[in-house]
Amino acid sequence: MFLQIAILSPVFGLFDYLPPKDGLSADVLPIGLRVLVPFGQKSTATTGVIIQIKDSSDCPLNKLKQITAILDTDPVLPSTLFHLSQWVCRYYHCPPGEAWNLFLPKRLRSGKTNAWPLRAGKKKHKDHSSTTVPTVSEAIQLNEYQVSAIDRIRDSLGKFNTFLLEGITGSGKTEVYLQAIESVIKQGKQALILVPEIALTPQTLSRFEQRFSCTLAVLHSGVSEATRFYHWKMATEGLAPIVIGTRSAAFVPLKHPGLFVVDEEHDLSFKQQTGVRYHARDVLLMRASLEGCPIVLGSATPSLETLHNVKQGKYTPVTLPNRAGNATASRVTLINPRNEKTVSGISETLRHKISEHLANHRQVLLFLNRRGYAALLYCESCGFKARCKRCDASLVYHHKKNCLKCHHCLSTTTPPTACPKCQATPLKPVGIGTEKIEKTVSEWFPEYAIVRIDRDVIQHPEALQSALSTIHTGVPLIILGTQMISKGHHFKNLTLVGILDIDAAFYSADFRSQERLGQLIMQVGGRAGREKHQGEIVLQTHFPEHPLLTTLLTSGYKAFAEALLAERMAMELPPYTHQILWQAESKHATRANELLTWIKNKSLSLMRQPEFNTRHVHIMGPVPALMEKKIGYYRAQLVVQASDRKDLHYWIDRLLAELQASPIRTSARWVINTDPQEVL
């Protein structure tokens, strides 16, 4: 008997081992057990997982090592998640051990026992089989579309189905989730809800705690490892009927899976940008299929991939076209800054509207997706720009801390008193950020509080909670925010949203930028007028007559998305084709490009072989990344595209085997990014 082991490290391939000396049978060693094995030159044993038991090995018997220890009595994951781990490995072309690491908390990856921690063992757990679920209050008035959505989801419980819950901002999607989950809990099953960011987790958790009297498990990187493992165990053993988390929660085992929900399914945060480049939404879709339970994808601005799947009949559309309660659609005003005087990026018209809404005891949100005081420091005499030494990026000036900061590698330095190139003084701050806007509006409206929500101010959950609590009091104030404030939040007294600068998306090199722009405008604008007072949106842009922007504002997001889909089809871009991005980086200026050039040449050689005659794969590059140097590494990328996904993965598998056999594989760090969402 030979055991094929996945080492929980970023190494490709499976490794054969012999069973322990006591000669255990295959019945005692089922697949999915964790084991300790000797590996490489390490002095201590490494954790691995039994993937397969076979009766032969390609490795000579005298070179095989024995397993050091068996860590579990039962498989650490249920069979559905075992199969999901294999799918993740194949689809994202990652080492099998890295795929398994996604499913296991740190405690289990490091070889520790799967038992409850001692400190947590004293806690009492609620038995959710006897949990009483409160009846929905009659005060909650549902419209006909919400009732229909809830009924359709309830009817699908117990079988796989994918729903796109598409509802405009403020249409009551969360209430649909809550009532569908209520039915799941009454059946003695569990619900898993994914939210895109940690910032949204507290308010989501609060709504669920107010509604249900059962145990909730919360999983995201903001909680300690001990707490995370404790909640992971509650979910695994069925003690938590509701599990809420960010993208990593897509892998948590559930004893009684009943319903999956992905809130804001379009959000870029669901795509992992380090390690295994998985997309949590897509992983959860595959998992729902394996578990045989429904999944709901909720969004006011669905991704083009999701809308394409609806058109193909793969997903079931459920629409909420009206705002819940008595809320009405917000008015939209377009302003071209070229036609008005602006101060710190704020036009005269927007300034007057801010004053008007504050005077009416309302709240105002100003959105700018740029932190800091100024985008760069610039010498008017010689053109010198303060730039980061480790990244191809300008240093952002932060006035309060009087420092220059790179928002990519996070390095900081003191601003020079004179131009380092020509010694002219002083350097001029150019561009605007949230810090500069805060200074300006505080001078204009000193009697009103200003709540700024960006990564510079909000560095821990308590700070965010404090800021949100201030807003929820309803007192008139001004909110300044970046992407953190753009989605999910419900502010009852917010009636004016000013979006200050969106123009970069119109000339971005990323073909997805206009899709992101439409989503951003609708999501940020959707924060206004969610209660009885009508909202107003002021959008500042130098391109007020851009066709896509006109379509978005006059015909809505659906027409905007249809126009983009037509463009994508004509240009043979996703979702009508499929892409894999091969990325490489090195501290040596040329090695990343050399590695990708070798990959391209090897690809062309493979494509001349007979079995590739019907394989329609197109290779673009290699080219430098849009930001070629980042954190001291020079980066390059190769885009591989095919109209058939099977062709694409067949090609990658063949090429990966060739690369693993070549010494050039170690010349630069590289990663395969399936279905890339960014090309930065």
JSON list of C-alpha atoms in Angstrom, two decimals, residues 427-545:
[
{"chain": "A", "resi": 427, "resn": "LEU", "atom": "CA", "xyz": [7.60, 71.96, -4.13]},
{"chain": "A", "resi": 428, "resn": "LYS", "atom": "CA", "xyz": [3.95, 72.37, -5.07]},
{"chain": "A", "resi": 429, "resn": "PRO", "atom": "CA", "xyz": [1.25, 69.86, -4.02]},
{"chain": "A", "resi": 430, "resn": "VAL", "atom": "CA", "xyz": [-0.73, 68.73, -7.08]},
{"chain": "A", "resi": 431, "resn": "GLY", "atom": "CA", "xyz": [-4.07, 66.91, -7.08]},
{"chain": "A", "resi": 432, "resn": "ILE", "atom": "CA", "xyz": [-6.58, 66.33, -4.32]},
{"chain": "A", "resi": 433, "resn": "GLY", "atom": "CA", "xyz": [-7.30, 63.63, -1.78]},
{"chain": "A", "resi": 434, "resn": "THR", "atom": "CA", "xyz": [-9.75, 63.11, 1.04]},
{"chain": "A", "resi": 435, "resn": "GLU", "atom": "CA", "xyz": [-7.48, 64.87, 3.54]},
{"chain": "A", "resi": 436, "resn": "LYS", "atom": "CA", "xyz": [-7.44, 68.06, 1.44]},
{"chain": "A", "resi": 437, "resn": "ILE", "atom": "CA", "xyz": [-11.20, 67.98, 0.99]},
{"chain": "A", "resi": 438, "resn": "GLU", "atom": "CA", "xyz": [-11.63, 67.59, 4.75]},
{"chain": "A", "resi": 439, "resn": "LYS", "atom": "CA", "xyz": [-9.55, 70.71, 5.34]},
{"chain": "A", "resi": 440, "resn": "THR", "atom": "CA", "xyz": [-11.54, 72.70, 2.80]},
{"chain": "A", "resi": 441, "resn": "VAL", "atom": "CA", "xyz": [-15.07, 71.73, 3.90]},
{"chain": "A", "resi": 442, "resn": "SER", "atom": "CA", "xyz": [-14.15, 72.20, 7.57]},
{"chain": "A", "resi": 443, "resn": "GLU", "atom": "CA", "xyz": [-13.30, 75.82, 6.72]},
{"chain": "A", "resi": 444, "resn": "TRP", "atom": "CA", "xyz": [-16.55, 76.24, 4.77]},
{"chain": "A", "resi": 445, "resn": "PHE", "atom": "CA", "xyz": [-18.83, 74.58, 7.33]},
{"chain": "A", "resi": 446, "resn": "PRO", "atom": "CA", "xyz": [-17.10, 74.84, 10.74]},
{"chain": "A", "resi": 447, "resn": "GLU", "atom": "CA", "xyz": [-20.35, 74.30, 12.65]},
{"chain": "A", "resi": 448, "resn": "TYR", "atom": "CA", "xyz": [-20.89, 70.78, 11.24]},
{"chain": "A", "resi": 449, "resn": "ALA", "atom": "CA", "xyz": [-19.05, 67.58, 12.14]},
{"chain": "A", "resi": 450, "resn": "ILE", "atom": "CA", "xyz": [-17.00, 65.86, 9.45]},
{"chain": "A", "resi": 451, "resn": "VAL", "atom": "CA", "xyz": [-16.63, 62.07, 9.46]},
{"chain": "A", "resi": 452, "resn": "ARG", "atom": "CA", "xyz": [-13.83, 60.85, 7.23]},
{"chain": "A", "resi": 453, "resn": "ILE", "atom": "CA", "xyz": [-13.76, 57.16, 6.31]},
{"chain": "A", "resi": 454, "resn": "ASP", "atom": "CA", "xyz": [-10.65, 55.97, 4.48]},
{"chain": "A", "resi": 455, "resn": "ARG", "atom": "CA", "xyz": [-7.67, 53.69, 5.16]},
{"chain": "A", "resi": 456, "resn": "ASP", "atom": "CA", "xyz": [-5.67, 56.52, 6.74]},
{"chain": "A", "resi": 457, "resn": "VAL", "atom": "CA", "xyz": [-8.27, 57.19, 9.43]},
{"chain": "A", "resi": 458, "resn": "ILE", "atom": "CA", "xyz": [-9.99, 53.79, 9.75]},
{"chain": "A", "resi": 459, "resn": "GLN", "atom": "CA", "xyz": [-7.23, 51.36, 10.68]},
{"chain": "A", "resi": 460, "resn": "HIS", "atom": "CA", "xyz": [-9.18, 49.01, 12.98]},
{"chain": "A", "resi": 461, "resn": "PRO", "atom": "CA", "xyz": [-12.82, 47.88, 13.34]},
{"chain": "A", "resi": 462, "resn": "GLU", "atom": "CA", "xyz": [-13.41, 49.97, 16.46]},
{"chain": "A", "resi": 463, "resn": "ALA", "atom": "CA", "xyz": [-12.63, 53.18, 14.56]},
{"chain": "A", "resi": 464, "resn": "LEU", "atom": "CA", "xyz": [-15.10, 52.25, 11.84]},
{"chain": "A", "resi": 465, "resn": "GLN", "atom": "CA", "xyz": [-17.79, 51.41, 14.37]},
{"chain": "A", "resi": 466, "resn": "SER", "atom": "CA", "xyz": [-17.26, 54.76, 16.09]},
{"chain": "A", "resi": 467, "resn": "ALA", "atom": "CA", "xyz": [-17.55, 56.62, 12.78]},
{"chain": "A", "resi": 468, "resn": "LEU", "atom": "CA", "xyz": [-20.68, 54.73, 11.73]},
{"chain": "A", "resi": 469, "resn": "SER", "atom": "CA", "xyz": [-22.28, 55.27, 15.14]},
{"chain": "A", "resi": 470, "resn": "THR", "atom": "CA", "xyz": [-21.82, 59.02, 14.72]},
{"chain": "A", "resi": 471, "resn": "ILE", "atom": "CA", "xyz": [-23.49, 58.90, 11.29]},
{"chain": "A", "resi": 472, "resn": "HIS", "atom": "CA", "xyz": [-26.37, 56.75, 12.53]},
{"chain": "A", "resi": 473, "resn": "THR", "atom": "CA", "xyz": [-27.34, 59.38, 15.10]},
{"chain": "A", "resi": 474, "resn": "GLY", "atom": "CA", "xyz": [-28.84, 61.23, 12.14]},
{"chain": "A", "resi": 475, "resn": "VAL", "atom": "CA", "xyz": [-27.43, 64.66, 13.06]},
{"chain": "A", "resi": 476, "resn": "PRO", "atom": "CA", "xyz": [-26.53, 66.84, 10.06]},
{"chain": "A", "resi": 477, "resn": "LEU", "atom": "CA", "xyz": [-22.90, 66.27, 9.12]},
{"chain": "A", "resi": 478, "resn": "ILE", "atom": "CA", "xyz": [-20.54, 65.70, 6.19]},
{"chain": "A", "resi": 479, "resn": "ILE", "atom": "CA", "xyz": [-19.16, 62.27, 5.37]},
{"chain": "A", "resi": 480, "resn": "LEU", "atom": "CA", "xyz": [-15.94, 62.01, 3.34]},
{"chain": "A", "resi": 481, "resn": "GLY", "atom": "CA", "xyz": [-15.25, 58.58, 1.97]},
{"chain": "A", "resi": 482, "resn": "THR", "atom": "CA", "xyz": [-13.36, 56.36, -0.42]},
{"chain": "A", "resi": 483, "resn": "GLN", "atom": "CA", "xyz": [-14.29, 52.87, -1.63]},
{"chain": "A", "resi": 484, "resn": "MET", "atom": "CA", "xyz": [-14.89, 51.83, 1.99]},
{"chain": "A", "resi": 485, "resn": "ILE", "atom": "CA", "xyz": [-18.15, 53.79, 2.11]},
{"chain": "A", "resi": 486, "resn": "SER", "atom": "CA", "xyz": [-19.45, 52.99, -1.36]},
{"chain": "A", "resi": 487, "resn": "LYS", "atom": "CA", "xyz": [-21.61, 49.94, -0.70]},
{"chain": "A", "resi": 488, "resn": "GLY", "atom": "CA", "xyz": [-23.85, 48.21, 1.78]},
{"chain": "A", "resi": 489, "resn": "HIS", "atom": "CA", "xyz": [-24.31, 51.07, 4.25]},
{"chain": "A", "resi": 490, "resn": "HIS", "atom": "CA", "xyz": [-27.76, 52.40, 5.09]},
{"chain": "A", "resi": 491, "resn": "PHE", "atom": "CA", "xyz": [-27.77, 55.98, 6.39]},
{"chain": "A", "resi": 492, "resn": "LYS", "atom": "CA", "xyz": [-31.33, 57.11, 7.08]},
{"chain": "A", "resi": 493, "resn": "ASN", "atom": "CA", "xyz": [-30.71, 60.86, 6.99]},
{"chain": "A", "resi": 494, "resn": "LEU", "atom": "CA", "xyz": [-28.28, 60.98, 4.05]},
{"chain": "A", "resi": 495, "resn": "THR", "atom": "CA", "xyz": [-29.84, 62.90, 1.14]},
{"chain": "A", "resi": 496, "resn": "LEU", "atom": "CA", "xyz": [-26.93, 64.30, -0.93]},
{"chain": "A", "resi": 497, "resn": "VAL", "atom": "CA", "xyz": [-24.07, 62.37, -2.54]},
{"chain": "A", "resi": 498, "resn": "GLY", "atom": "CA", "xyz": [-21.33, 64.25, -4.38]},
{"chain": "A", "resi": 499, "resn": "ILE", "atom": "CA", "xyz": [-19.04, 62.12, -6.58]},
{"chain": "A", "resi": 500, "resn": "LEU", "atom": "CA", "xyz": [-16.01, 64.30, -7.24]},
{"chain": "A", "resi": 501, "resn": "ASP", "atom": "CA", "xyz": [-13.80, 62.57, -9.79]},
{"chain": "A", "resi": 502, "resn": "ILE", "atom": "CA", "xyz": [-14.51, 59.53, -11.97]},
{"chain": "A", "resi": 503, "resn": "ASP", "atom": "CA", "xyz": [-12.69, 60.49, -15.17]},
{"chain": "A", "resi": 504, "resn": "ALA", "atom": "CA", "xyz": [-9.70, 58.16, -14.84]},
{"chain": "A", "resi": 505, "resn": "ALA", "atom": "CA", "xyz": [-11.94, 55.20, -15.75]},
{"chain": "A", "resi": 506, "resn": "PHE", "atom": "CA", "xyz": [-12.65, 56.64, -19.20]},
{"chain": "A", "resi": 507, "resn": "TYR", "atom": "CA", "xyz": [-9.04, 56.28, -20.35]},
{"chain": "A", "resi": 508, "resn": "SER", "atom": "CA", "xyz": [-7.80, 53.34, -18.26]},
{"chain": "A", "resi": 509, "resn": "ALA", "atom": "CA", "xyz": [-5.80, 50.56, -19.94]},
{"chain": "A", "resi": 510, "resn": "ASP", "atom": "CA", "xyz": [-7.95, 47.97, -18.12]},
{"chain": "A", "resi": 511, "resn": "PHE", "atom": "CA", "xyz": [-10.91, 46.92, -20.27]},
{"chain": "A", "resi": 512, "resn": "ARG", "atom": "CA", "xyz": [-12.97, 46.35, -17.10]},
{"chain": "A", "resi": 513, "resn": "SER", "atom": "CA", "xyz": [-12.61, 49.94, -15.91]},
{"chain": "A", "resi": 514, "resn": "GLN", "atom": "CA", "xyz": [-15.87, 51.20, -17.42]},
{"chain": "A", "resi": 515, "resn": "GLU", "atom": "CA", "xyz": [-17.79, 48.31, -15.87]},
{"chain": "A", "resi": 516, "resn": "ARG", "atom": "CA", "xyz": [-16.29, 49.24, -12.47]},
{"chain": "A", "resi": 517, "resn": "LEU", "atom": "CA", "xyz": [-17.18, 52.88, -13.10]},
{"chain": "A", "resi": 518, "resn": "GLY", "atom": "CA", "xyz": [-20.86, 52.13, -13.71]},
{"chain": "A", "resi": 519, "resn": "GLN", "atom": "CA", "xyz": [-20.99, 49.96, -10.60]},
{"chain": "A", "resi": 520, "resn": "LEU", "atom": "CA", "xyz": [-19.29, 52.61, -8.50]},
{"chain": "A", "resi": 521, "resn": "ILE", "atom": "CA", "xyz": [-21.63, 55.41, -9.59]},
{"chain": "A", "resi": 522, "resn": "MET", "atom": "CA", "xyz": [-24.73, 53.34, -8.89]},
{"chain": "A", "resi": 523, "resn": "GLN", "atom": "CA", "xyz": [-23.44, 52.00, -5.56]},
{"chain": "A", "resi": 524, "resn": "VAL", "atom": "CA", "xyz": [-22.22, 55.35, -4.18]},
{"chain": "A", "resi": 525, "resn": "GLY", "atom": "CA", "xyz": [-25.27, 57.19, -5.48]},
{"chain": "A", "resi": 526, "resn": "GLY", "atom": "CA", "xyz": [-27.46, 54.53, -3.90]},
{"chain": "A", "resi": 527, "resn": "ARG", "atom": "CA", "xyz": [-26.49, 55.71, -0.40]},
{"chain": "A", "resi": 528, "resn": "ALA", "atom": "CA", "xyz": [-28.70, 58.80, -0.84]},
{"chain": "A", "resi": 529, "resn": "GLY", "atom": "CA", "xyz": [-32.44, 59.03, -0.16]},
{"chain": "A", "resi": 530, "resn": "ARG", "atom": "CA", "xyz": [-33.01, 55.56, 1.26]},
{"chain": "A", "resi": 531, "resn": "GLU", "atom": "CA", "xyz": [-35.77, 56.71, 3.62]},
{"chain": "A", "resi": 532, "resn": "LYS", "atom": "CA", "xyz": [-38.66, 59.21, 3.32]},
{"chain": "A", "resi": 533, "resn": "HIS", "atom": "CA", "xyz": [-36.62, 62.17, 2.01]},
{"chain": "A", "resi": 534, "resn": "GLN", "atom": "CA", "xyz": [-35.68, 62.16, -1.67]},
{"chain": "A", "resi": 535, "resn": "GLY", "atom": "CA", "xyz": [-32.01, 61.86, -2.44]},
{"chain": "A", "resi": 536, "resn": "GLU", "atom": "CA", "xyz": [-29.85, 63.88, -4.80]},
{"chain": "A", "resi": 537, "resn": "ILE", "atom": "CA", "xyz": [-26.67, 62.86, -6.62]},
{"chain": "A", "resi": 538, "resn": "VAL", "atom": "CA", "xyz": [-24.18, 65.36, -8.01]},
{"chain": "A", "resi": 539, "resn": "LEU", "atom": "CA", "xyz": [-21.69, 63.84, -10.43]},
{"chain": "A", "resi": 540, "resn": "GLN", "atom": "CA", "xyz": [-18.68, 65.89, -11.48]},
{"chain": "A", "resi": 541, "resn": "THR", "atom": "CA", "xyz": [-17.01, 64.82, -14.74]},
{"chain": "A", "resi": 542, "resn": "HIS", "atom": "CA", "xyz": [-15.19, 66.35, -17.69]},
{"chain": "A", "resi": 543, "resn": "PHE", "atom": "CA", "xyz": [-17.05, 63.88, -19.94]},
{"chain": "A", "resi": 544, "resn": "PRO", "atom": "CA", "xyz": [-20.75, 64.54, -19.20]},
{"chain": "A", "resi": 545, "resn": "GLU", "atom": "CA", "xyz": [-21.74, 63.55, -22.75]}
]
